[in-house]
PDB file of C-alpha atoms in Angstrom:
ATOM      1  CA  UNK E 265      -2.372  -7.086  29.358  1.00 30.00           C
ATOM      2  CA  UNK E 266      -3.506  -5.515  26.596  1.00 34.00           C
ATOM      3  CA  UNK E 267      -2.124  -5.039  22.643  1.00 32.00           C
ATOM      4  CA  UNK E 268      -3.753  -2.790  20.015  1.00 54.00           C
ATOM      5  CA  UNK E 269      -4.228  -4.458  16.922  1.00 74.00           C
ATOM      6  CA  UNK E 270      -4.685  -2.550  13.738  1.00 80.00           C
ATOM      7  CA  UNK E 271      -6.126  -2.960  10.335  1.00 87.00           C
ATOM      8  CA  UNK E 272      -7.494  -1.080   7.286  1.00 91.00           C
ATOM      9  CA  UNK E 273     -10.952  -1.211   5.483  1.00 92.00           C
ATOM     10  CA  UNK E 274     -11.402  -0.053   2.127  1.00 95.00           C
ATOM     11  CA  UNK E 275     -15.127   0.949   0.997  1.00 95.00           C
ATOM     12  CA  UNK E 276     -17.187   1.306  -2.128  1.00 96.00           C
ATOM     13  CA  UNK E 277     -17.429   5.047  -1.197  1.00 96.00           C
ATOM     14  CA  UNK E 278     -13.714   5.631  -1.874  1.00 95.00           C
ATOM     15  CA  UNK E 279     -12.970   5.863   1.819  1.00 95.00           C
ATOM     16  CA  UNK E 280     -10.256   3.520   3.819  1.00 95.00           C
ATOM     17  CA  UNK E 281     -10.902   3.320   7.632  1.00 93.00           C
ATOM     18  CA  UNK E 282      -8.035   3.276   9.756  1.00 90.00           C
ATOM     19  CA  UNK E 283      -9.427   0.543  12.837  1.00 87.00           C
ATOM     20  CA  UNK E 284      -7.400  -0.247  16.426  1.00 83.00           C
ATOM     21  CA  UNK E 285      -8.925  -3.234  18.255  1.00 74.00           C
ATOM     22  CA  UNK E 286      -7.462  -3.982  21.688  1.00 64.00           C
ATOM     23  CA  UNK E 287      -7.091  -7.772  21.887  1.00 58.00           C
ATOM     24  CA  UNK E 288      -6.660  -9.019  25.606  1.00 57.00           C
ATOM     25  CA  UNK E 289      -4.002 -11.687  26.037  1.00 54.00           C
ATOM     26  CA  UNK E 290      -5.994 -13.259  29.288  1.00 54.00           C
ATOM     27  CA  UNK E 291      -8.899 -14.173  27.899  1.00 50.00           C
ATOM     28  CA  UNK E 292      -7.471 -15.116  25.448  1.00 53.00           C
ATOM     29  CA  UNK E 293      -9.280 -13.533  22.310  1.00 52.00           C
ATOM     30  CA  UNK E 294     -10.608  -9.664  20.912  1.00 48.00           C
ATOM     31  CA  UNK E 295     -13.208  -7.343  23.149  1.00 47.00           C
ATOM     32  CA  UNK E 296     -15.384  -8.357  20.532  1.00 50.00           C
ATOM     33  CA  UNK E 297     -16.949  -5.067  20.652  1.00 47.00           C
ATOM     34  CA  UNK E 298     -18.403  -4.937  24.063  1.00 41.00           C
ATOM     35  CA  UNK E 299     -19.112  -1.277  25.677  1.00 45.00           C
ATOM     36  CA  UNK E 300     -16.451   0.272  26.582  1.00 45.00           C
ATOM     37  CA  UNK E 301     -15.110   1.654  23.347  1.00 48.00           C
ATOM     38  CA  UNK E 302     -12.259  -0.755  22.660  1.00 50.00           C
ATOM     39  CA  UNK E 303     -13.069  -1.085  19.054  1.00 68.00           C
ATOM     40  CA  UNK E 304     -12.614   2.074  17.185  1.00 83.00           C
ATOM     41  CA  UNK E 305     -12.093   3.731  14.119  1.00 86.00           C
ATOM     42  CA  UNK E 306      -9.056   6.026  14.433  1.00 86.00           C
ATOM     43  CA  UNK E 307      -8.970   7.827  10.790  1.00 89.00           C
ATOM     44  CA  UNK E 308     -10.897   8.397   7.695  1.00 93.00           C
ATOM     45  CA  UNK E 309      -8.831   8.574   4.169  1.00 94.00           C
ATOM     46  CA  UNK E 310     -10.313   9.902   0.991  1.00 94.00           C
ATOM     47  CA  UNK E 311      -8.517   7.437  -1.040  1.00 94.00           C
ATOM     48  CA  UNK E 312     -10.312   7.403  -4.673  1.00 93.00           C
ATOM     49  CA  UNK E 313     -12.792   8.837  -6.623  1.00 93.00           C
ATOM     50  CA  UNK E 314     -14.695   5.288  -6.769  1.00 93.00           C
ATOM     51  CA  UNK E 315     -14.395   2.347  -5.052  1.00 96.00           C
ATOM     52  CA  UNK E 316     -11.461   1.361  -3.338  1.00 97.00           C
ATOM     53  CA  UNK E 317     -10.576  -1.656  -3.780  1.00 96.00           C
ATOM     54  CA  UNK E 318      -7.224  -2.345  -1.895  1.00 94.00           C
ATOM     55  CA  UNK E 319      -5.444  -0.977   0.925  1.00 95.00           C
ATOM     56  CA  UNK E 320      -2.634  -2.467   1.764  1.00 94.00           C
ATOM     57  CA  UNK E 321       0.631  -1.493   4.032  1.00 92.00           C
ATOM     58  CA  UNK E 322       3.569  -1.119   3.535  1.00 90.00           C
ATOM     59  CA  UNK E 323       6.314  -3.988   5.164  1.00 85.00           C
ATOM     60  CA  UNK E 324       9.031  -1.668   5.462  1.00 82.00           C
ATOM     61  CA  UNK E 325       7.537   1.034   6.893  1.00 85.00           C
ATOM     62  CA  UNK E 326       3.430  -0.152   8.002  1.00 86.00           C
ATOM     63  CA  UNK E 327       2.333   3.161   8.674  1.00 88.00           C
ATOM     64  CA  UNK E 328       3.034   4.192   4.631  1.00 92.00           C
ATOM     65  CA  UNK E 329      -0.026   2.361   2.610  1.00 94.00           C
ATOM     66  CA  UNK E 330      -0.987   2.210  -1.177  1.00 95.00           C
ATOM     67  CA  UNK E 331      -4.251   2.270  -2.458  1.00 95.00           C
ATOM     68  CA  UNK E 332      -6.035   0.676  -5.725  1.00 96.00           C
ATOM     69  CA  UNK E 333      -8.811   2.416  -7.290  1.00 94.00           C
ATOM     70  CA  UNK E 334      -8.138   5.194  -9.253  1.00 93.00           C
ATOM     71  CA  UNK E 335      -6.404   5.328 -13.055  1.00 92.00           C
ATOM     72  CA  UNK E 336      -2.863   5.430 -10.500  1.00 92.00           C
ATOM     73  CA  UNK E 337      -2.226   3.954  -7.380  1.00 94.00           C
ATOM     74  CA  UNK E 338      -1.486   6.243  -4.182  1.00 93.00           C
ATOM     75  CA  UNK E 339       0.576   6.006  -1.033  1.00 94.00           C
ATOM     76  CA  UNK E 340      -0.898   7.750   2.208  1.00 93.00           C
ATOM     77  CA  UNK E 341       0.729   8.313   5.637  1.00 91.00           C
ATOM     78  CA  UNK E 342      -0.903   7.750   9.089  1.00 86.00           C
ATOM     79  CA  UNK E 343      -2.038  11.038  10.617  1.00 81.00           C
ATOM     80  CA  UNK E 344      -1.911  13.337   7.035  1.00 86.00           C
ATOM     81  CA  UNK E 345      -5.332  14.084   5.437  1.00 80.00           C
ATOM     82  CA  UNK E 346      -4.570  13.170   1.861  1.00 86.00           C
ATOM     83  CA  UNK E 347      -2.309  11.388  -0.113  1.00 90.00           C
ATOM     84  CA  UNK E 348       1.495  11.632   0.554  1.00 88.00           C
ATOM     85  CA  UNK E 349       3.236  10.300  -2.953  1.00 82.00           C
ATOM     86  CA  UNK E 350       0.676   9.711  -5.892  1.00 79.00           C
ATOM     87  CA  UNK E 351       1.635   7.166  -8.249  1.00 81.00           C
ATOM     88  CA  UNK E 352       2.297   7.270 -11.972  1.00 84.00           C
ATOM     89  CA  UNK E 353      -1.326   8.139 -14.082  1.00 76.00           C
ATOM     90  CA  UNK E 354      -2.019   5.208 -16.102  1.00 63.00           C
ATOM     91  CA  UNK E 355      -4.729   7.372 -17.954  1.00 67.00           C
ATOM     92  CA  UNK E 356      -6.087   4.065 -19.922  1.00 80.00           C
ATOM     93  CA  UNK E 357      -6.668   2.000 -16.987  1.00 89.00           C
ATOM     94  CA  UNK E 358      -7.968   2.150 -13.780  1.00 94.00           C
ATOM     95  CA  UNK E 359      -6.115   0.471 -11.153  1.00 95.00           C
ATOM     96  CA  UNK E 360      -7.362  -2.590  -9.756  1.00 96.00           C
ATOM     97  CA  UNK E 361      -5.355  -4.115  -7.342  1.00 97.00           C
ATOM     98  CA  UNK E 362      -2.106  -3.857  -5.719  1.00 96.00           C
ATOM     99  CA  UNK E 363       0.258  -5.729  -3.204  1.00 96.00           C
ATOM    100  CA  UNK E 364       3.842  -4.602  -1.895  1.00 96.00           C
ATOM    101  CA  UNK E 365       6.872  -7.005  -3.404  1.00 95.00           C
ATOM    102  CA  UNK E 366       8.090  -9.183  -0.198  1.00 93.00           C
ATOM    103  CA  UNK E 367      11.611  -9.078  -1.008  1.00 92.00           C
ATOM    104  CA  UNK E 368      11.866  -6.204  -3.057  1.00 93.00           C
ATOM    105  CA  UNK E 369      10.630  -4.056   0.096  1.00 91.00           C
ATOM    106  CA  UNK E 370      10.804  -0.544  -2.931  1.00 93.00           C
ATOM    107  CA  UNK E 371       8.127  -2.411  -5.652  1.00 95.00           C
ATOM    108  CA  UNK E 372       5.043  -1.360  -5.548  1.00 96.00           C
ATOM    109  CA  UNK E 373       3.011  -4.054  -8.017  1.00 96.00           C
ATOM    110  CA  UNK E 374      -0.716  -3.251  -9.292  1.00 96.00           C
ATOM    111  CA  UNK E 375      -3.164  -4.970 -11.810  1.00 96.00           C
ATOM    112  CA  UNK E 376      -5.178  -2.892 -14.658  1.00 96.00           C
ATOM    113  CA  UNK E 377      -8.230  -3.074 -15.998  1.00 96.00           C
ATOM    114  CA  UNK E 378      -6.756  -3.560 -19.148  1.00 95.00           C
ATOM    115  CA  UNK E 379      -5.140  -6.865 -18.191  1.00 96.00           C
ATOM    116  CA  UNK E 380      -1.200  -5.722 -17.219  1.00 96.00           C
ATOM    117  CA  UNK E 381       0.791  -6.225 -14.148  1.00 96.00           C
ATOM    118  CA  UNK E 382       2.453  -3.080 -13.639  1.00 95.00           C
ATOM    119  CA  UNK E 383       5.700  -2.698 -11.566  1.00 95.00           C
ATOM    120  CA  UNK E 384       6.750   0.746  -9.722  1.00 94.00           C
ATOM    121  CA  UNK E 385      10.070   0.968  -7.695  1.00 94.00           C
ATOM    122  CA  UNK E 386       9.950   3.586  -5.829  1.00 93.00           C
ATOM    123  CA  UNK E 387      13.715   4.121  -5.624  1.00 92.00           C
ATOM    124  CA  UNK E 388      14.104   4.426  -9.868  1.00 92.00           C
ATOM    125  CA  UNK E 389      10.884   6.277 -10.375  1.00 91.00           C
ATOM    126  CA  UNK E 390       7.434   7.455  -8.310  1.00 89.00           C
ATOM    127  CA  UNK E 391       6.442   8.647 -11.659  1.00 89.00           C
ATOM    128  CA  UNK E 392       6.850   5.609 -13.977  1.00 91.00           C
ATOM    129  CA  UNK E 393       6.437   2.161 -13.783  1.00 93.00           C
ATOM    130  CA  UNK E 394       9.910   0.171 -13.931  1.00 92.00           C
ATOM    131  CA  UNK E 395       8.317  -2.855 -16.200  1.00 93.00           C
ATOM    132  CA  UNK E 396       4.320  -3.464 -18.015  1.00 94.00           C
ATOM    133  CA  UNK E 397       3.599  -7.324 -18.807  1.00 95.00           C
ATOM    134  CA  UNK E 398       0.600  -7.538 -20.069  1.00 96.00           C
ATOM    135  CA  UNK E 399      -0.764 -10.823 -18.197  1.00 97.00           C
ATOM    136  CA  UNK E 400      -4.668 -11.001 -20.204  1.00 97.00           C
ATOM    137  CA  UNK E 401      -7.091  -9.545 -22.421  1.00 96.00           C
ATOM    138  CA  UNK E 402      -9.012  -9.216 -19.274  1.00 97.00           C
ATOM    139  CA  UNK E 403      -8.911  -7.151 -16.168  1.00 97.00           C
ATOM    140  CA  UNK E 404      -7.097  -7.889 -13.545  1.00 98.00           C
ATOM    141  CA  UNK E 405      -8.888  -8.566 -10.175  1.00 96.00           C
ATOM    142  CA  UNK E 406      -6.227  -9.758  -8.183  1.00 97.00           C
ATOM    143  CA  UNK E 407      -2.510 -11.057  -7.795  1.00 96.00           C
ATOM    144  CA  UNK E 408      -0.330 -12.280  -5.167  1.00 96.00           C
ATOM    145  CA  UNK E 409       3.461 -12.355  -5.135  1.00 95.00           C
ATOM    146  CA  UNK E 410       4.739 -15.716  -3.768  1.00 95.00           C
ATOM    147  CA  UNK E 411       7.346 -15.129  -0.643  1.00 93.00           C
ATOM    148  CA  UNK E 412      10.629 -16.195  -2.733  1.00 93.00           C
ATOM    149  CA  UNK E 413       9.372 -12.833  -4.821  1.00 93.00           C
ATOM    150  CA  UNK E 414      10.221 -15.040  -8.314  1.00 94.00           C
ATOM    151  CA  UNK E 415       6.571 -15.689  -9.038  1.00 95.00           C
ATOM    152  CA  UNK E 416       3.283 -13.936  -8.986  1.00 96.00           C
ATOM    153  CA  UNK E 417      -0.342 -15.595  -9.134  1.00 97.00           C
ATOM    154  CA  UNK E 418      -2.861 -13.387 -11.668  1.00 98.00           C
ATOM    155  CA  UNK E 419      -6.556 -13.961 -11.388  1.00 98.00           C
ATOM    156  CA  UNK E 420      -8.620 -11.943 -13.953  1.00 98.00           C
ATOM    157  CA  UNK E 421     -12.383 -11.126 -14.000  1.00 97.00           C
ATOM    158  CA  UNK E 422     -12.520 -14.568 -16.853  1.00 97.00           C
ATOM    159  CA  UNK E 423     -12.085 -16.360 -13.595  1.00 97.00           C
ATOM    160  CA  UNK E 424      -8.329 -17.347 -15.243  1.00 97.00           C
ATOM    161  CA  UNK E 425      -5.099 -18.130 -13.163  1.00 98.00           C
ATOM    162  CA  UNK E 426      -2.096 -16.480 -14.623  1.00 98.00           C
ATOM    163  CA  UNK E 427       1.657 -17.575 -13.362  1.00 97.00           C
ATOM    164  CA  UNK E 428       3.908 -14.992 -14.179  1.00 95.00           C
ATOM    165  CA  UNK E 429       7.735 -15.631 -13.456  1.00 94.00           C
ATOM    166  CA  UNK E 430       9.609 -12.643 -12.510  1.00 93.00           C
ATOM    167  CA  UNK E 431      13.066 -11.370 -13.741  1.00 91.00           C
ATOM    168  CA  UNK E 432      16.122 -11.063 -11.183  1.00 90.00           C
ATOM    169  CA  UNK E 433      15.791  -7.658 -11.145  1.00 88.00           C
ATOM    170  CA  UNK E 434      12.263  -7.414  -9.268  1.00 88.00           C
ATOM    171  CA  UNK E 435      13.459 -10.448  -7.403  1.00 88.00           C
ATOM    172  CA  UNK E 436      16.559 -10.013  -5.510  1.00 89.00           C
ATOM    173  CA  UNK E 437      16.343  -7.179  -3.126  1.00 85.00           C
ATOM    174  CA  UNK E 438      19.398  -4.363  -3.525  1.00 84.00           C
ATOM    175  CA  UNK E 439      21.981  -3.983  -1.507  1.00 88.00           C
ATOM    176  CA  UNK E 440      20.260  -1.449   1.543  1.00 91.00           C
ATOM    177  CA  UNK E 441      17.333  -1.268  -0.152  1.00 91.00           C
ATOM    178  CA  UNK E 442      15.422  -1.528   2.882  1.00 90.00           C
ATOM    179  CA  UNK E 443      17.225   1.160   4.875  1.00 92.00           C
ATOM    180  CA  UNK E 444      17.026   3.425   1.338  1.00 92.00           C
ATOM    181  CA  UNK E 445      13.116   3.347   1.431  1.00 92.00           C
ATOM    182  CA  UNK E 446      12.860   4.255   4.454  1.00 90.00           C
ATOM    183  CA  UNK E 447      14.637   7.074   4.068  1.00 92.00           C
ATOM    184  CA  UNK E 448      12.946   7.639   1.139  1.00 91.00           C
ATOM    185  CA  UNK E 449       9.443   7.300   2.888  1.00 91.00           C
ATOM    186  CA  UNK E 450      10.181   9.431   5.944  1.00 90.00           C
ATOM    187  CA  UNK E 451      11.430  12.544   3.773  1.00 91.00           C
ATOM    188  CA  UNK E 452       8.347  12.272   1.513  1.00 89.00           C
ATOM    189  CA  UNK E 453       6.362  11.838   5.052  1.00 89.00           C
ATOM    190  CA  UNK E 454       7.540  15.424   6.302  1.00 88.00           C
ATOM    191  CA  UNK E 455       7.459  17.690   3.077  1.00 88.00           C
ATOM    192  CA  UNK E 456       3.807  16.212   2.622  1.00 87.00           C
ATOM    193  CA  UNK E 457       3.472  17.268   6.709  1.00 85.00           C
ATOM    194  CA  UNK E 458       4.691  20.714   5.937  1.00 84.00           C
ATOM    195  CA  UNK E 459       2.726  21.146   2.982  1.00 84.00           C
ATOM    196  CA  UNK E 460      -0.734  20.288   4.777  1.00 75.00           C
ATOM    197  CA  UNK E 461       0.286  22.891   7.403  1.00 75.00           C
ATOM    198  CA  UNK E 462       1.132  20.486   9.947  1.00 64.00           C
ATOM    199  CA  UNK E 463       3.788  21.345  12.976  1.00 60.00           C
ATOM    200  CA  UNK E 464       6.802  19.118  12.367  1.00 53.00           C
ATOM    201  CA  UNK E 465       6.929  14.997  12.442  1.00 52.00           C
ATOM    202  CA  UNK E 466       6.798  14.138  16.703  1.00 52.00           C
ATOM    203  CA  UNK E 467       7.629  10.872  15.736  1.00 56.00           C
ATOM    204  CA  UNK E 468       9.235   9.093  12.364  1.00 61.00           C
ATOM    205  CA  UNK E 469       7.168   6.658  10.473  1.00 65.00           C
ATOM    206  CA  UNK E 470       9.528   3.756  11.997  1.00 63.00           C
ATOM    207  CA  UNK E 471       8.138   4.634  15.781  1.00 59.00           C
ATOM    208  CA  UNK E 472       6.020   2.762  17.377  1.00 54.00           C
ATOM    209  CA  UNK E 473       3.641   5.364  17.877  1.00 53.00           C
TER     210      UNK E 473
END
């Protein structure tokens, strides 16, 4: 028996590859690539201008991912050809990184290059981040959200570990906040469907499909 398994790869050419691999459960590992075409890449984003340097879905909805890159981050659909919410411009500095909140399912958290931790919840605002800290002086390269969502680590390009605490606010998820993104995500997914000049939606962004 066979499951696909997929994944995303960001380039330095501004592209994110969409990839299926079919892992088979009897032999207990991947096809490793043999002939026979099991390894493929199923889609081809423009994401940014320059390098991409994060893609990175979505846990309420994991065919919705954002991308880090340009001077705002961006939120693409499976199957549409560009982007289908762009985040706030951040005109001063590009966006480095970014990683999805794990209890706050709506925040949407990125790094600058000019050393800030930026927060966007996509229920208040897709046009302006909910809360700025600046973390450094230097840029930020990475940052990962611990799973309680009350910390966050912050590495800049210094080589220096920040630990930033976060308020209750981007902490403790909201009451439906889950069901409200979705929503959210789904009605974004077919205006941007309609707009390309694509037929209608077969299937919702929560099928398996």
């Amino acid at each position: 028996m066979c499951i696909r398994d997929r994944f995303l790869v960001s380039t330095a050419e501004g592209k994110v590859l969409s990839c299926g691999r079919r892992v088979n459960r009897s032999s207990g590992g991947t096809s490793g690539g043999l002939p026979g075409g099991a390894d493929r890449i199923t889609a081809v984003f423009d994401a940014t201008y320059g390098p991409c340097f994060t893609a990175t879905r979505c846990p309420a909805l994991p065919k919705v991912f954002a991308t880090s890159g340009d001077w705002s981050p961006k939120l693409f659909a499976d199957e549409l050809r560009g982007p289908m919410l762009p985040g706030p411009m951040h005109s001063a500095s590009q966006v480095l990184c970014a990683s999805w909140h794990p209890v706050r399912s709506s925040v949407l958290v990125v790094g600058t290059s000019s050393g800030e931790v930026c927060f966007l919840d996509l229920l208040r605002s897709t046009t302006a981040y909910s809360m700025t800290v600046q973390v450094s002086s230097a840029p930020v390269q990475h940052l990962a959200i611990h799973a309680t969502g009350r910390r966050a680590a912050v590495t800049d390009t210094r080589g220096e570990v920040h630990i930033v605490s976060l308020p209750e606010v981007l902490s403790e998820p909201a009451q439906g906040e889950r069901g409200l993104m979705g929503a959210m995500l789904e009605r974004e997914y077919a205006r941007e469907r309609q707009r390309q000049g694509h037929d209608a939606p077969r299937h919702s962004l929560s099928s398996s499909r």
